[in-house]
């Protein structure tokens, strides 16, 4: 049987996580087909076709797929899914929104946020904010899966898959996107960044967050992140949030500044390769997971670090 | 318009989770249980809509063991008008929960169902979307603002990289994200009053729903421990370690 991966994209580019999902698919066995459903999504389809390991790209190009609405996409995926053993998507906002709708229509369970594939029907996923890992076996004929990108390497380029246009379904007419307010930033995207500078309540307020952390992030070419406490306090927008209820990240370098290290935050970053913690409280739990801890006043330490790089 | 709010009884947010030695699951014996935090946000949002005149009744639903009645009483102490418990001691997975909620929606005919986006125990993030699928309703997930007007809900959603506003036709499913509101505390008089509010108990069998699990948990283990690192005395030492030991600079 073949495996269907649903691409998360903005019609022009693939979102971070798609190539990791393709790697996860390759561990399930079988040919990998990727669905690119969008409007004017030729560039995204071409990007998928160039990913190593992809056998075929299915393109559904129609206005009703422009915004990735689950109400319109789910019937399309359900129609295709009957010919596949697995349907995978990134555990991104897009994938989390779409896949359960697909699974319920197929009357199958979904396995959320997998970090490992043990066999074609057995997967590992974190539960309780990553404080436990469950190995679960699915008894359904079609396995609907969302993939946590940090659990799998990105698939390489160098592929040249065939592209096939498929018929689009109807507009369900239940929902429409009426506005978008994206955070503008020249920095790398949080989910894909190799380096992340993350701030917590210790920064004091939004102005200080920016004044202290932005120069360091600029010097490192790093993305900016935040703890839930900093988001709740209004320092930064919610899409900066790293943790159980925010983004799950695993960069090469994660610098936690003024973050105490609540388990919900650790759940989102403890797979980082190297963790640096800067905090004035030597008892802060963040130091238990940090490779390098520095106790001190972040308002002195961070500018000093920025200057030293 | 009636609003249905499913509330899940989960291990309390502040409890340190312990994996059982036999790897069958997480130790729930003598552990404090509370309402799933996202569901508290759902209850609050439903109550705000009722207080604003956009809804007439808020019905809380819980699904699980007898003790879920406590969770329903909490919702009613916050202000929900009545409660329904679907009582079962089975291992209830999101698909089964969605089917049970679908059966209740068929009976209760709500105009809006507000659910938490995920439960903090299994972290599945599935039930709302599955319920929307089974009902054939639109879904507005990860909501940070909900406005009702002219038979539609306009919902600001937390998505990767920013915010997206969707307009969905009612009846609809909304799932809540953290910034939607700050849930109220139940006052003592309201806790007393909640004890007298109606609470119906039904079963999966009476709703005609098969709740057989589709996923089998083979084992549950602790995450690999991150070994404790070192403390460095100053910035110079930190930069040296990052350059020469970790080699990430």
mmCIF file of C-alpha atoms in Angstrom, chain B residues 9-149:
data_model
loop_
_atom_site.group_PDB
_atom_site.id
_atom_site.type_symbol
_atom_site.label_atom_id
_atom_site.label_comp_id
_atom_site.label_asym_id
_atom_site.label_seq_id
_atom_site.Cartn_x
_atom_site.Cartn_y
_atom_site.Cartn_z
ATOM 1 C CA UNK B 9 -11.657 15.682 34.235
ATOM 2 C CA UNK B 10 -7.859 15.473 34.050
ATOM 3 C CA UNK B 11 -4.848 15.311 36.312
ATOM 4 C CA UNK B 12 -4.360 18.792 37.796
ATOM 5 C CA UNK B 13 -2.151 21.191 35.875
ATOM 6 C CA UNK B 14 0.309 21.506 38.756
ATOM 7 C CA UNK B 15 0.746 17.818 39.535
ATOM 8 C CA UNK B 16 4.068 16.225 38.636
ATOM 9 C CA UNK B 17 3.168 13.248 36.484
ATOM 10 C CA UNK B 18 4.650 9.858 37.423
ATOM 11 C CA UNK B 19 4.847 6.931 35.062
ATOM 12 C CA UNK B 20 3.864 3.613 36.638
ATOM 13 C CA UNK B 21 6.686 1.117 37.152
ATOM 14 C CA UNK B 22 4.879 -1.542 35.102
ATOM 15 C CA UNK B 23 4.759 0.870 32.122
ATOM 16 C CA UNK B 24 0.967 0.565 31.771
ATOM 17 C CA UNK B 25 0.303 4.268 32.163
ATOM 18 C CA UNK B 26 0.525 7.217 34.480
ATOM 19 C CA UNK B 27 -0.159 6.913 38.208
ATOM 20 C CA UNK B 28 -3.537 8.506 38.917
ATOM 21 C CA UNK B 29 -4.018 7.075 42.423
ATOM 22 C CA UNK B 30 -4.493 9.797 45.055
ATOM 23 C CA UNK B 31 -3.627 12.489 42.534
ATOM 24 C CA UNK B 32 -5.499 15.793 42.449
ATOM 25 C CA UNK B 33 -7.875 15.961 39.478
ATOM 26 C CA UNK B 34 -9.321 19.150 38.005
ATOM 27 C CA UNK B 35 -11.124 20.483 34.979
ATOM 28 C CA UNK B 36 -8.920 20.597 31.878
ATOM 29 C CA UNK B 37 -7.649 24.221 31.764
ATOM 30 C CA UNK B 38 -8.746 24.735 28.151
ATOM 31 C CA UNK B 39 -12.253 23.594 29.126
ATOM 32 C CA UNK B 40 -12.387 26.245 31.866
ATOM 33 C CA UNK B 41 -11.760 28.768 29.089
ATOM 34 C CA UNK B 42 -14.620 27.184 27.104
ATOM 35 C CA UNK B 43 -17.016 27.477 30.042
ATOM 36 C CA UNK B 44 -15.998 31.100 30.571
ATOM 37 C CA UNK B 45 -16.542 31.963 26.908
ATOM 38 C CA UNK B 46 -19.989 30.341 26.895
ATOM 39 C CA UNK B 47 -20.945 32.260 30.032
ATOM 40 C CA UNK B 48 -19.731 35.537 28.544
ATOM 41 C CA UNK B 49 -21.819 34.931 25.431
ATOM 42 C CA UNK B 50 -24.860 34.197 27.613
ATOM 43 C CA UNK B 51 -24.264 37.319 29.716
ATOM 44 C CA UNK B 52 -24.003 39.360 26.513
ATOM 45 C CA UNK B 53 -27.408 38.051 25.446
ATOM 46 C CA UNK B 54 -26.084 35.927 22.578
ATOM 47 C CA UNK B 55 -27.031 32.636 24.265
ATOM 48 C CA UNK B 56 -29.874 31.504 26.480
ATOM 49 C CA UNK B 57 -28.540 28.362 28.116
ATOM 50 C CA UNK B 58 -25.123 26.849 28.850
ATOM 51 C CA UNK B 59 -25.081 23.071 29.190
ATOM 52 C CA UNK B 60 -21.927 21.399 30.506
ATOM 53 C CA UNK B 61 -21.183 17.817 29.468
ATOM 54 C CA UNK B 62 -18.613 15.461 30.896
ATOM 55 C CA UNK B 63 -17.797 11.953 29.793
ATOM 56 C CA UNK B 64 -16.138 9.394 32.035
ATOM 57 C CA UNK B 65 -16.243 7.971 35.542
ATOM 58 C CA UNK B 66 -18.726 8.946 38.296
ATOM 59 C CA UNK B 67 -16.280 11.512 39.711
ATOM 60 C CA UNK B 68 -16.707 13.615 36.564
ATOM 61 C CA UNK B 69 -19.808 14.890 38.364
ATOM 62 C CA UNK B 70 -17.390 17.051 40.394
ATOM 63 C CA UNK B 71 -16.089 18.574 37.166
ATOM 64 C CA UNK B 72 -19.672 19.286 36.087
ATOM 65 C CA UNK B 73 -20.420 20.879 39.484
ATOM 66 C CA UNK B 74 -17.381 23.116 38.964
ATOM 67 C CA UNK B 75 -18.746 24.188 35.569
ATOM 68 C CA UNK B 76 -22.149 24.843 37.139
ATOM 69 C CA UNK B 77 -20.540 26.784 39.990
ATOM 70 C CA UNK B 78 -18.906 28.981 37.368
ATOM 71 C CA UNK B 79 -22.387 29.534 35.919
ATOM 72 C CA UNK B 80 -23.414 26.700 33.579
ATOM 73 C CA UNK B 81 -27.165 26.075 33.871
ATOM 74 C CA UNK B 82 -27.138 22.291 33.984
ATOM 75 C CA UNK B 83 -24.942 19.258 33.471
ATOM 76 C CA UNK B 84 -24.994 15.967 31.630
ATOM 77 C CA UNK B 85 -22.676 13.105 32.519
ATOM 78 C CA UNK B 86 -22.132 10.278 30.064
ATOM 79 C CA UNK B 87 -20.966 7.745 32.603
ATOM 80 C CA UNK B 88 -18.467 5.102 31.568
ATOM 81 C CA UNK B 89 -15.367 3.561 33.056
ATOM 82 C CA UNK B 90 -14.096 2.491 29.619
ATOM 83 C CA UNK B 91 -10.917 3.835 27.988
ATOM 84 C CA UNK B 92 -12.563 6.657 26.026
ATOM 85 C CA UNK B 93 -10.599 7.863 23.017
ATOM 86 C CA UNK B 94 -11.304 11.081 21.071
ATOM 87 C CA UNK B 95 -13.301 9.392 18.278
ATOM 88 C CA UNK B 96 -15.603 7.713 20.809
ATOM 89 C CA UNK B 97 -15.965 10.972 22.756
ATOM 90 C CA UNK B 98 -16.843 12.808 19.546
ATOM 91 C CA UNK B 99 -19.496 10.187 18.746
ATOM 92 C CA UNK B 100 -21.010 10.535 22.230
ATOM 93 C CA UNK B 101 -21.064 14.326 21.885
ATOM 94 C CA UNK B 102 -22.649 13.966 18.438
ATOM 95 C CA UNK B 103 -25.443 11.889 19.987
ATOM 96 C CA UNK B 104 -25.983 14.571 22.649
ATOM 97 C CA UNK B 105 -25.957 17.353 20.028
ATOM 98 C CA UNK B 106 -28.656 15.478 18.102
ATOM 99 C CA UNK B 107 -30.792 15.554 21.284
ATOM 100 C CA UNK B 108 -29.944 19.008 22.595
ATOM 101 C CA UNK B 109 -29.617 20.884 19.275
ATOM 102 C CA UNK B 110 -27.112 23.517 20.456
ATOM 103 C CA UNK B 111 -26.210 26.458 18.196
ATOM 104 C CA UNK B 112 -22.606 26.353 19.331
ATOM 105 C CA UNK B 113 -20.322 23.790 20.952
ATOM 106 C CA UNK B 114 -17.225 25.220 22.622
ATOM 107 C CA UNK B 115 -14.451 22.763 23.480
ATOM 108 C CA UNK B 116 -10.903 23.099 24.737
ATOM 109 C CA UNK B 117 -8.404 22.690 21.919
ATOM 110 C CA UNK B 118 -6.683 19.854 23.727
ATOM 111 C CA UNK B 119 -6.742 18.030 27.035
ATOM 112 C CA UNK B 120 -3.537 18.243 29.037
ATOM 113 C CA UNK B 121 -3.476 14.493 29.712
ATOM 114 C CA UNK B 122 -3.430 12.824 26.278
ATOM 115 C CA UNK B 123 -2.597 16.072 24.387
ATOM 116 C CA UNK B 124 -4.565 14.732 21.395
ATOM 117 C CA UNK B 125 -6.158 17.923 20.038
ATOM 118 C CA UNK B 126 -8.814 15.970 18.119
ATOM 119 C CA UNK B 127 -12.260 15.926 19.718
ATOM 120 C CA UNK B 128 -13.624 19.279 18.507
ATOM 121 C CA UNK B 129 -12.588 18.713 14.915
ATOM 122 C CA UNK B 130 -13.956 15.151 14.975
ATOM 123 C CA UNK B 131 -17.273 16.347 16.372
ATOM 124 C CA UNK B 132 -17.467 19.001 13.632
ATOM 125 C CA UNK B 133 -16.880 16.271 11.029
ATOM 126 C CA UNK B 134 -19.560 13.972 12.436
ATOM 127 C CA UNK B 135 -22.106 16.795 12.609
ATOM 128 C CA UNK B 136 -21.115 18.252 9.221
ATOM 129 C CA UNK B 137 -20.613 21.620 10.952
ATOM 130 C CA UNK B 138 -17.838 24.146 10.362
ATOM 131 C CA UNK B 139 -15.003 24.347 12.871
ATOM 132 C CA UNK B 140 -13.107 27.344 14.218
ATOM 133 C CA UNK B 141 -10.187 25.886 16.131
ATOM 134 C CA UNK B 142 -7.623 27.544 18.446
ATOM 135 C CA UNK B 143 -9.831 30.584 19.055
ATOM 136 C CA UNK B 144 -8.509 33.747 20.660
ATOM 137 C CA UNK B 145 -11.642 35.844 20.008
ATOM 138 C CA UNK B 146 -15.242 34.883 19.286
ATOM 139 C CA UNK B 147 -17.935 37.258 18.003
ATOM 140 C CA UNK B 148 -21.460 36.155 17.092
ATOM 141 C CA UNK B 149 -23.591 38.060 14.573
#
